[in-house]
Tab-separated table of C-alpha atoms and ligand atoms in Angstrom:
chain	number	residue	atom	x	y	z
A	253	MET	CA	208.174	149.755	135.905
A	254	LYS	CA	206.223	151.649	138.457
A	255	HIS	CA	205.559	149.687	142.187
A	256	ILE	CA	203.564	150.763	145.103
A	257	SER	CA	203.079	148.642	147.858
A	258	ASP	CA	199.326	147.688	148.629
A	259	ASN	CA	197.655	150.229	151.197
A	260	PHE	CA	200.916	152.398	150.745
A	261	THR	CA	199.069	155.696	151.276
A	262	LYS	CA	196.851	154.769	153.945
A	263	GLU	CA	199.675	152.792	155.753
A	264	VAL	CA	202.079	155.416	155.573
A	265	ASP	CA	199.686	158.280	156.581
A	266	LYS	CA	198.401	156.306	159.728
A	267	LEU	CA	202.333	155.679	160.676
A	268	LEU	CA	202.964	159.739	160.343
A	269	SER	CA	199.929	160.326	162.027
A	270	VAL	CA	202.110	159.741	165.624
A	271	THR	CA	205.607	161.254	166.010
A	272	ASN	CA	208.225	158.841	165.302
A	273	ASN	CA	212.218	158.905	165.019
A	274	ILE	CA	212.780	159.111	161.590
A	275	VAL	CA	216.090	157.993	159.657
A	276	ILE	CA	216.748	158.983	155.804
A	277	VAL	CA	219.351	157.557	154.464
A	278	THR	CA	220.890	157.608	150.849
A	279	HIS	CA	223.493	156.212	148.671
A	280	ALA	CA	227.168	156.424	148.830
A	281	ASN	CA	228.817	159.155	147.189
A	282	PRO	CA	225.604	161.298	147.126
A	283	ASP	CA	224.943	163.319	144.125
A	284	ALA	CA	222.478	166.397	143.816
A	285	ASP	CA	219.286	164.064	143.688
A	286	ALA	CA	220.478	162.138	146.486
A	287	ILE	CA	220.618	165.190	148.706
A	288	GLY	CA	217.770	167.087	147.127
A	289	SER	CA	215.371	164.011	147.386
A	290	SER	CA	216.587	163.218	150.846
A	291	LEU	CA	216.384	167.032	152.095
A	292	GLY	CA	213.408	167.680	150.542
A	293	LEU	CA	211.538	164.795	152.212
A	294	TYR	CA	213.606	165.800	155.483
A	295	ASN	CA	211.836	169.576	155.435
A	296	PHE	CA	208.636	167.911	154.886
A	297	LEU	CA	208.540	165.630	157.454
A	298	ILE	CA	209.846	168.139	159.998
A	299	LYS	CA	206.871	169.863	158.842
A	300	LYS	CA	204.868	167.119	159.578
A	301	GLY	CA	206.328	167.156	163.312
A	302	GLN	CA	208.684	164.218	162.901
A	303	ASN	CA	212.161	163.906	164.362
A	304	VAL	CA	214.360	163.391	161.271
A	305	GLN	CA	217.866	162.701	160.501
A	306	VAL	CA	219.427	162.435	157.161
A	307	ILE	CA	222.537	160.251	156.950
A	308	THR	CA	224.633	159.818	154.240
A	309	PRO	CA	227.330	157.019	153.856
A	310	ASN	CA	230.136	159.564	153.336
A	311	SER	CA	230.966	162.721	152.133
A	312	TYR	CA	229.834	165.010	149.173
A	313	PRO	CA	230.952	167.657	147.292
A	314	GLU	CA	230.769	171.369	148.232
A	315	PHE	CA	228.334	172.637	145.396
A	316	LEU	CA	225.553	170.575	147.275
A	317	TRP	CA	225.919	172.194	150.641
A	318	TRP	CA	223.714	174.952	149.843
A	319	MET	CA	220.398	172.905	150.280
A	320	PRO	CA	218.399	173.835	152.660
A	321	GLY	CA	218.832	171.251	155.929
A	322	ASN	CA	222.394	170.283	154.751
A	323	LYS	CA	224.060	171.374	157.921
A	324	SER	CA	221.747	168.593	159.927
A	325	ILE	CA	223.024	165.956	157.820
A	326	VAL	CA	225.271	163.285	159.611
A	327	ASN	CA	228.051	162.144	157.457
A	328	PHE	CA	228.652	158.291	158.797
A	329	THR	CA	232.447	158.258	158.007
A	330	GLU	CA	232.813	161.463	160.080
A	331	ASP	CA	230.501	161.067	163.009
A	332	LYS	CA	229.869	157.301	162.999
A	333	LYS	CA	228.890	157.357	166.630
A	334	ILE	CA	225.734	159.826	166.230
A	335	ALA	CA	224.997	157.834	162.711
A	336	ILE	CA	224.587	154.545	164.872
A	337	GLU	CA	222.867	156.119	167.478
A	338	LYS	CA	220.258	157.588	165.359
A	339	ILE	CA	219.934	154.222	163.641
A	340	ASP	CA	219.467	152.321	166.859
A	341	LYS	CA	216.973	154.769	167.699
A	342	ALA	CA	214.861	154.739	164.407
A	343	GLN	CA	211.118	153.655	164.195
A	344	ILE	CA	211.189	154.398	160.603
A	345	ILE	CA	213.798	154.449	157.785
A	346	PHE	CA	213.642	155.881	154.467
A	347	TYR	CA	215.837	154.810	151.684
A	348	VAL	CA	215.848	157.774	149.274
A	349	ASP	CA	217.610	157.130	145.936
A	350	PHE	CA	218.910	153.694	146.336
A	351	ASN	CA	216.789	150.533	146.947
A	352	GLU	CA	219.447	147.932	147.530
A	353	THR	CA	221.495	148.230	150.370
A	354	SER	CA	224.715	147.445	148.946
A	355	ARG	CA	224.650	151.118	147.864
A	356	ILE	CA	224.888	152.511	151.280
A	357	ASP	CA	228.342	150.679	152.178
A	358	LYS	CA	229.400	150.314	155.766
A	359	LEU	CA	225.977	151.497	157.012
A	360	GLU	CA	224.324	148.814	155.239
A	361	LYS	CA	225.607	146.576	158.724
A	362	TYR	CA	223.521	148.845	160.956
A	363	VAL	CA	220.353	149.597	158.503
A	364	SER	CA	219.815	145.970	157.986
A	365	LYS	CA	219.964	145.058	161.730
A	366	SER	CA	217.533	147.468	162.475
A	367	ILE	CA	214.145	146.868	163.382
A	368	ALA	CA	212.662	150.096	162.212
A	369	ILE	CA	210.257	150.064	159.341
A	370	LYS	CA	211.921	150.731	155.876
A	371	ILE	CA	210.281	152.723	153.345
A	372	ILE	CA	212.005	152.935	149.649
A	373	ILE	CA	211.426	155.965	147.722
A	374	ASP	CA	213.171	155.303	144.641
A	375	HIS	CA	213.461	155.295	140.649
A	376	HIS	CA	216.208	152.428	140.334
A	377	PRO	CA	215.376	149.257	139.161
A	378	LEU	CA	213.843	147.710	141.831
A	379	PHE	CA	215.681	145.015	143.502
A	380	ASN	CA	214.983	144.969	147.250
A	381	ASP	CA	211.832	143.227	148.067
A	382	LYS	CA	212.754	143.168	152.020
A	383	ALA	CA	211.226	146.860	152.572
A	384	ASP	CA	208.110	147.392	154.286
A	385	TYR	CA	206.538	149.944	151.797
A	386	THR	CA	207.816	151.085	148.446
A	387	LEU	CA	207.493	153.732	146.122
A	388	SER	CA	209.261	152.910	143.213
A	389	ASP	CA	209.294	154.166	139.532
A	390	ASP	CA	212.429	153.292	137.382
A	391	LYS	CA	210.628	155.578	134.606
A	392	ALA	CA	210.653	158.661	136.898
A	393	SER	CA	213.257	161.498	136.323
A	394	SER	CA	214.568	161.145	139.741
A	395	ALA	CA	214.283	160.385	143.325
A	396	ALA	CA	213.297	163.961	144.093
A	397	GLU	CA	210.652	163.868	141.925
A	398	LEU	CA	209.120	160.518	143.848
A	399	VAL	CA	209.500	162.813	146.934
A	400	TYR	CA	206.980	165.179	145.431
A	401	GLU	CA	204.815	162.012	144.611
A	402	PHE	CA	205.051	161.152	148.031
A	403	ILE	CA	203.875	164.429	149.452
A	404	ALA	CA	201.032	164.432	146.794
A	405	LEU	CA	199.844	160.945	147.702
A	406	LEU	CA	199.866	161.898	151.578
A	407	ASN	CA	197.500	164.712	150.461
A	408	ASN	CA	199.934	167.263	151.839
A	409	ILE	CA	200.971	169.321	148.976
A	410	ASN	CA	199.794	172.325	150.988
A	411	LEU	CA	202.921	171.724	153.169
A	412	ILE	CA	205.301	172.312	150.233
A	413	ASP	CA	207.242	175.323	150.986
A	414	VAL	CA	210.221	177.212	149.198
A	415	GLU	CA	212.797	175.015	150.929
A	416	ILE	CA	211.187	171.742	150.166
A	417	ALA	CA	210.206	173.198	146.630
A	418	LYS	CA	214.280	174.158	146.429
A	419	CYS	CA	215.700	170.708	147.335
A	420	ILE	CA	213.112	168.788	144.910
A	421	PHE	CA	213.828	171.012	142.146
A	422	ALA	CA	217.896	170.653	142.190
A	423	GLY	CA	217.251	166.625	142.421
A	424	ILE	CA	215.196	167.147	139.495
A	425	MET	CA	217.286	169.364	137.496
A	426	ALA	CA	220.483	167.630	138.225
A	427	ASP	CA	219.422	163.906	137.479
A	428	THR	CA	217.806	165.008	134.123
A	429	GLY	CA	221.182	167.224	133.020
A	430	CYS	CA	219.038	170.369	133.097
A	431	PHE	CA	216.360	168.782	131.598
A	432	SER	CA	218.083	167.253	128.701
A	433	TYR	CA	217.624	163.421	129.286
A	434	ASN	CA	215.139	161.397	131.689
A	435	SER	CA	212.618	163.725	130.901
A	436	SER	CA	209.935	163.042	128.310
A	437	LYS	CA	207.254	162.739	130.593
A	438	SER	CA	205.194	165.700	131.012
A	439	ARG	CA	204.285	164.740	134.582
A	440	THR	CA	207.870	166.045	135.292
A	441	PHE	CA	207.353	169.360	133.839
A	442	GLU	CA	203.856	169.729	135.862
A	443	ILE	CA	205.993	169.143	138.946
A	444	VAL	CA	208.470	171.609	138.245
A	445	ALA	CA	205.870	174.361	137.265
A	446	GLU	CA	204.249	173.664	140.815
A	447	LEU	CA	207.665	174.229	142.481
A	448	LEU	CA	208.175	177.253	140.207
A	449	LYS	CA	205.200	178.874	141.763
A	450	PHE	CA	207.205	179.140	145.068
A	451	ASN	CA	209.507	181.652	143.523
A	452	ILE	CA	212.661	179.525	143.935
A	453	ASN	CA	215.406	181.107	142.098
A	454	LYS	CA	216.057	178.539	139.157
A	455	ASP	CA	219.142	180.334	137.807
A	456	GLU	CA	220.330	180.608	141.111
A	457	ILE	CA	220.234	176.465	141.802
A	458	ILE	CA	221.448	175.958	138.305
A	459	SER	CA	224.601	178.536	139.322
A	460	ASN	CA	225.024	176.614	142.590
A	461	LEU	CA	225.256	173.107	140.583
A	462	TYR	CA	226.938	174.062	137.682
A	463	ASP	CA	228.947	176.924	137.984
A	464	ASN	CA	231.125	176.218	140.541
A	465	PHE	CA	234.057	174.304	139.389
A	466	SER	CA	237.404	174.636	140.978
A	467	SER	CA	239.857	175.825	138.967
A	468	ASP	CA	241.678	172.150	139.572
A	469	ARG	CA	238.207	170.606	138.648
A	470	PHE	CA	237.933	172.713	135.402
A	471	ARG	CA	241.621	171.845	134.230
A	472	PHE	CA	240.915	168.233	134.989
A	473	LEU	CA	237.842	168.362	132.764
A	474	GLY	CA	239.971	170.030	130.024
A	475	TYR	CA	242.877	167.231	130.505
A	476	CYS	CA	240.126	164.269	130.309
A	477	LEU	CA	238.827	165.562	127.190
A	478	ASN	CA	242.042	166.730	125.163
A	479	GLU	CA	244.450	163.860	126.590
A	480	LYS	CA	242.445	161.142	127.578
A	481	LEU	CA	239.717	160.678	125.403
A	482	LYS	CA	239.416	157.384	123.060
A	483	ILE	CA	236.949	156.666	120.459
A	484	PHE	CA	235.753	153.743	118.666
A	485	PRO	CA	233.659	154.956	116.067
A	486	GLU	CA	232.716	151.586	114.743
A	487	TYR	CA	231.331	150.597	117.917
A	488	HIS	CA	229.905	154.206	118.424
A	489	THR	CA	231.677	154.060	121.870
A	490	ALA	CA	234.112	156.550	123.852
A	491	ILE	CA	235.910	156.030	127.029
A	492	ILE	CA	238.045	158.021	129.064
A	493	SER	CA	240.299	156.726	131.825
A	494	LEU	CA	242.253	157.957	135.080
A	495	THR	CA	244.972	156.675	136.949
A	496	LYS	CA	245.492	157.316	140.624
A	497	LYS	CA	248.668	159.718	139.589
A	498	GLU	CA	246.241	161.811	137.331
A	499	LEU	CA	243.597	162.164	139.862
A	500	GLU	CA	246.207	163.085	142.603
A	501	LYS	CA	247.969	165.843	139.926
A	502	PHE	CA	244.813	167.857	139.706
A	503	ASN	CA	243.651	167.294	143.300
A	504	PHE	CA	240.834	165.166	142.716
A	505	LYS	CA	237.982	165.430	145.297
A	506	GLN	CA	235.032	163.328	145.603
A	507	GLY	CA	232.481	164.505	142.880
A	508	ASP	CA	235.208	166.333	140.939
A	509	ASP	CA	234.793	163.680	138.104
A	510	ASP	CA	230.825	163.957	138.344
A	511	GLY	CA	228.906	164.275	134.968
A	512	PHE	CA	232.222	163.867	132.779
A	513	VAL	CA	230.937	160.718	131.562
A	514	ASN	CA	227.994	162.309	129.675
A	515	TYR	CA	230.501	164.799	127.827
A	516	PRO	CA	231.353	162.134	125.227
A	517	LEU	CA	227.730	161.570	124.160
A	518	SER	CA	227.981	165.206	122.441
A	519	ILE	CA	230.182	163.750	119.817
A	520	LYS	CA	228.075	163.059	116.631
A	521	GLY	CA	227.564	159.312	116.309
A	522	ILE	CA	228.730	158.260	120.032
A	523	ILE	CA	226.066	156.943	121.731
A	524	PHE	CA	227.884	154.658	124.346
A	525	SER	CA	230.381	156.439	126.769
A	526	ALA	CA	232.496	154.982	129.866
A	527	ILE	CA	235.081	156.285	132.346
A	528	PHE	CA	237.447	154.175	134.180
A	529	THR	CA	238.725	155.453	137.099
A	530	GLU	CA	241.632	153.866	139.121
A	531	LYS	CA	240.731	153.862	143.191
A	532	ASP	CA	242.586	152.005	146.100
A	533	LYS	CA	241.381	148.583	145.783
A	534	ASN	CA	239.569	148.044	142.341
A	535	VAL	CA	238.761	150.336	139.049
A	536	LYS	CA	235.268	152.458	139.176
A	537	ILE	CA	233.299	152.543	136.037
A	538	SER	CA	230.760	154.703	134.895
A	539	PHE	CA	228.443	153.919	132.030
A	540	ARG	CA	226.247	156.416	129.856
A	541	SER	CA	224.216	155.750	126.923
A	542	LYS	CA	221.822	157.857	124.346
A	543	GLY	CA	218.958	155.702	122.866
A	544	SER	CA	217.962	152.041	123.543
A	545	PHE	CA	221.517	150.941	124.538
A	546	ALA	CA	221.489	149.204	128.098
A	547	THR	CA	224.308	150.208	129.914
A	548	ASN	CA	222.765	148.766	133.225
A	549	LYS	CA	222.581	145.088	131.558
A	550	PHE	CA	226.465	145.572	129.992
A	551	ALA	CA	227.358	146.877	133.844
A	552	LYS	CA	225.522	143.672	134.915
A	553	GLN	CA	227.063	141.427	132.577
A	554	ASN	CA	230.651	142.317	132.678
A	555	PHE	CA	231.470	144.575	135.674
A	556	GLU	CA	229.767	143.783	138.719
A	557	GLY	CA	227.275	146.552	138.366
A	558	GLY	CA	223.852	147.884	137.640
A	559	GLY	CA	221.579	150.783	137.385
A	560	HIS	CA	219.409	152.579	134.854
A	561	ILE	CA	219.327	152.081	130.964
A	562	ASN	CA	220.968	155.039	130.361
A	563	ALA	CA	223.217	155.452	133.395
A	564	SER	CA	224.891	153.155	135.343
A	565	GLY	CA	227.881	152.049	137.046
A	566	GLY	CA	230.272	148.910	137.824
A	567	LYS	CA	233.498	147.826	139.031
A	568	SER	CA	236.582	145.735	138.114
A	569	ASP	CA	239.215	143.861	140.406
A	570	LEU	CA	241.751	143.711	137.454
A	571	SER	CA	244.209	146.772	136.696
A	572	LEU	CA	242.935	149.658	135.215
A	573	GLU	CA	245.110	148.624	131.853
A	574	GLU	CA	242.865	144.951	131.843
A	575	ALA	CA	239.804	146.609	132.749
A	576	ILE	CA	239.917	148.689	129.597
A	577	GLU	CA	241.106	145.886	127.405
A	578	LYS	CA	238.143	143.594	128.693
A	579	PHE	CA	235.845	146.206	127.851
A	580	VAL	CA	237.675	146.834	124.286
A	581	CYS	CA	237.328	143.054	123.809
A	582	LEU	CA	233.478	142.905	124.674
A	583	LEU	CA	232.625	145.651	122.386
A	584	PRO	CA	232.333	143.501	119.253
A	585	ASN	CA	229.621	141.104	121.362
A	586	TYR	CA	227.456	144.080	121.785
A	587	LYS	CA	227.815	145.569	118.044
A	588	ASN	CA	224.441	145.172	117.020
A	589	GLU	CA	222.703	146.719	119.762
A	590	LEU	CA	225.244	149.772	119.547
A	591	ASP	CA	224.404	149.822	115.659
A	592	GLU	CA	220.744	149.906	116.481
A	593	ASP	CA	220.430	153.802	117.249
B	63	MN	MN1	218.708	159.714	141.192
């Protein structure tokens, strides 16, 4: 559903007519859309003469470091003091690519007690009604697409430059898996067409994001697919599970498993895919689906999670083995929905 606060444009326009200390926050374990949308917005607001700081709750993979403005980002886990100081001084805080404050982990405490005006720009189902202004559309391809819409609403398309275009393009491209999903609306392509007019090097961006595996990560993918894939044909479902030991064996770094959960959906007949990863305190689970099977509902009902219909996540305090067993036992309850497509 699309949600824009009453008078959004007028009020935000007024806010930005003077210089503010602005903080942009995005979700933990930032992906290309999180960084692309944050930096797209960052570069735009800098051009508007604002004092802007992007803060991430934790680190993110090296293949995102090329984005214009990346060097200015503060990572809370590394620079707590600066991050807290910036949040304390902020007059406006943007929530980009998330809306529930639980998604920003330890930053939540500081952001929630800040008296700054909160503005959401997000494409996840909206659960936060405490923000002052909201631009949200869970049908949008990405938060980056909504950053473009934000700029358009403010009538500032003229301020978009090659740096902003690169960031927004990267976010849209990554969150649609190179335009293979979440991208059935013509509007997404209209925006992309506009961005390409800035002579951004599309092939280089794709290469930056996708042809950037370390050899460990590449072998890790091979291992996941060859050794760890389990298929449940009667439920059109496939899963991969990973123990801490296995992660260590491949020198796992944050982001190394990005996108792996999508691979099983390439198997004929598979419409639901999940990856179970053993973490220090719990098991992290990612879900993906094709068609109408609502993974966010499944995640919410069974694994304390949520997200989009076709892409969501959850967690379990059970052991890895028990979490998988729970998952497998649940499948018969969803047989009708899994058979629909
Ligand atoms: Mn996103």
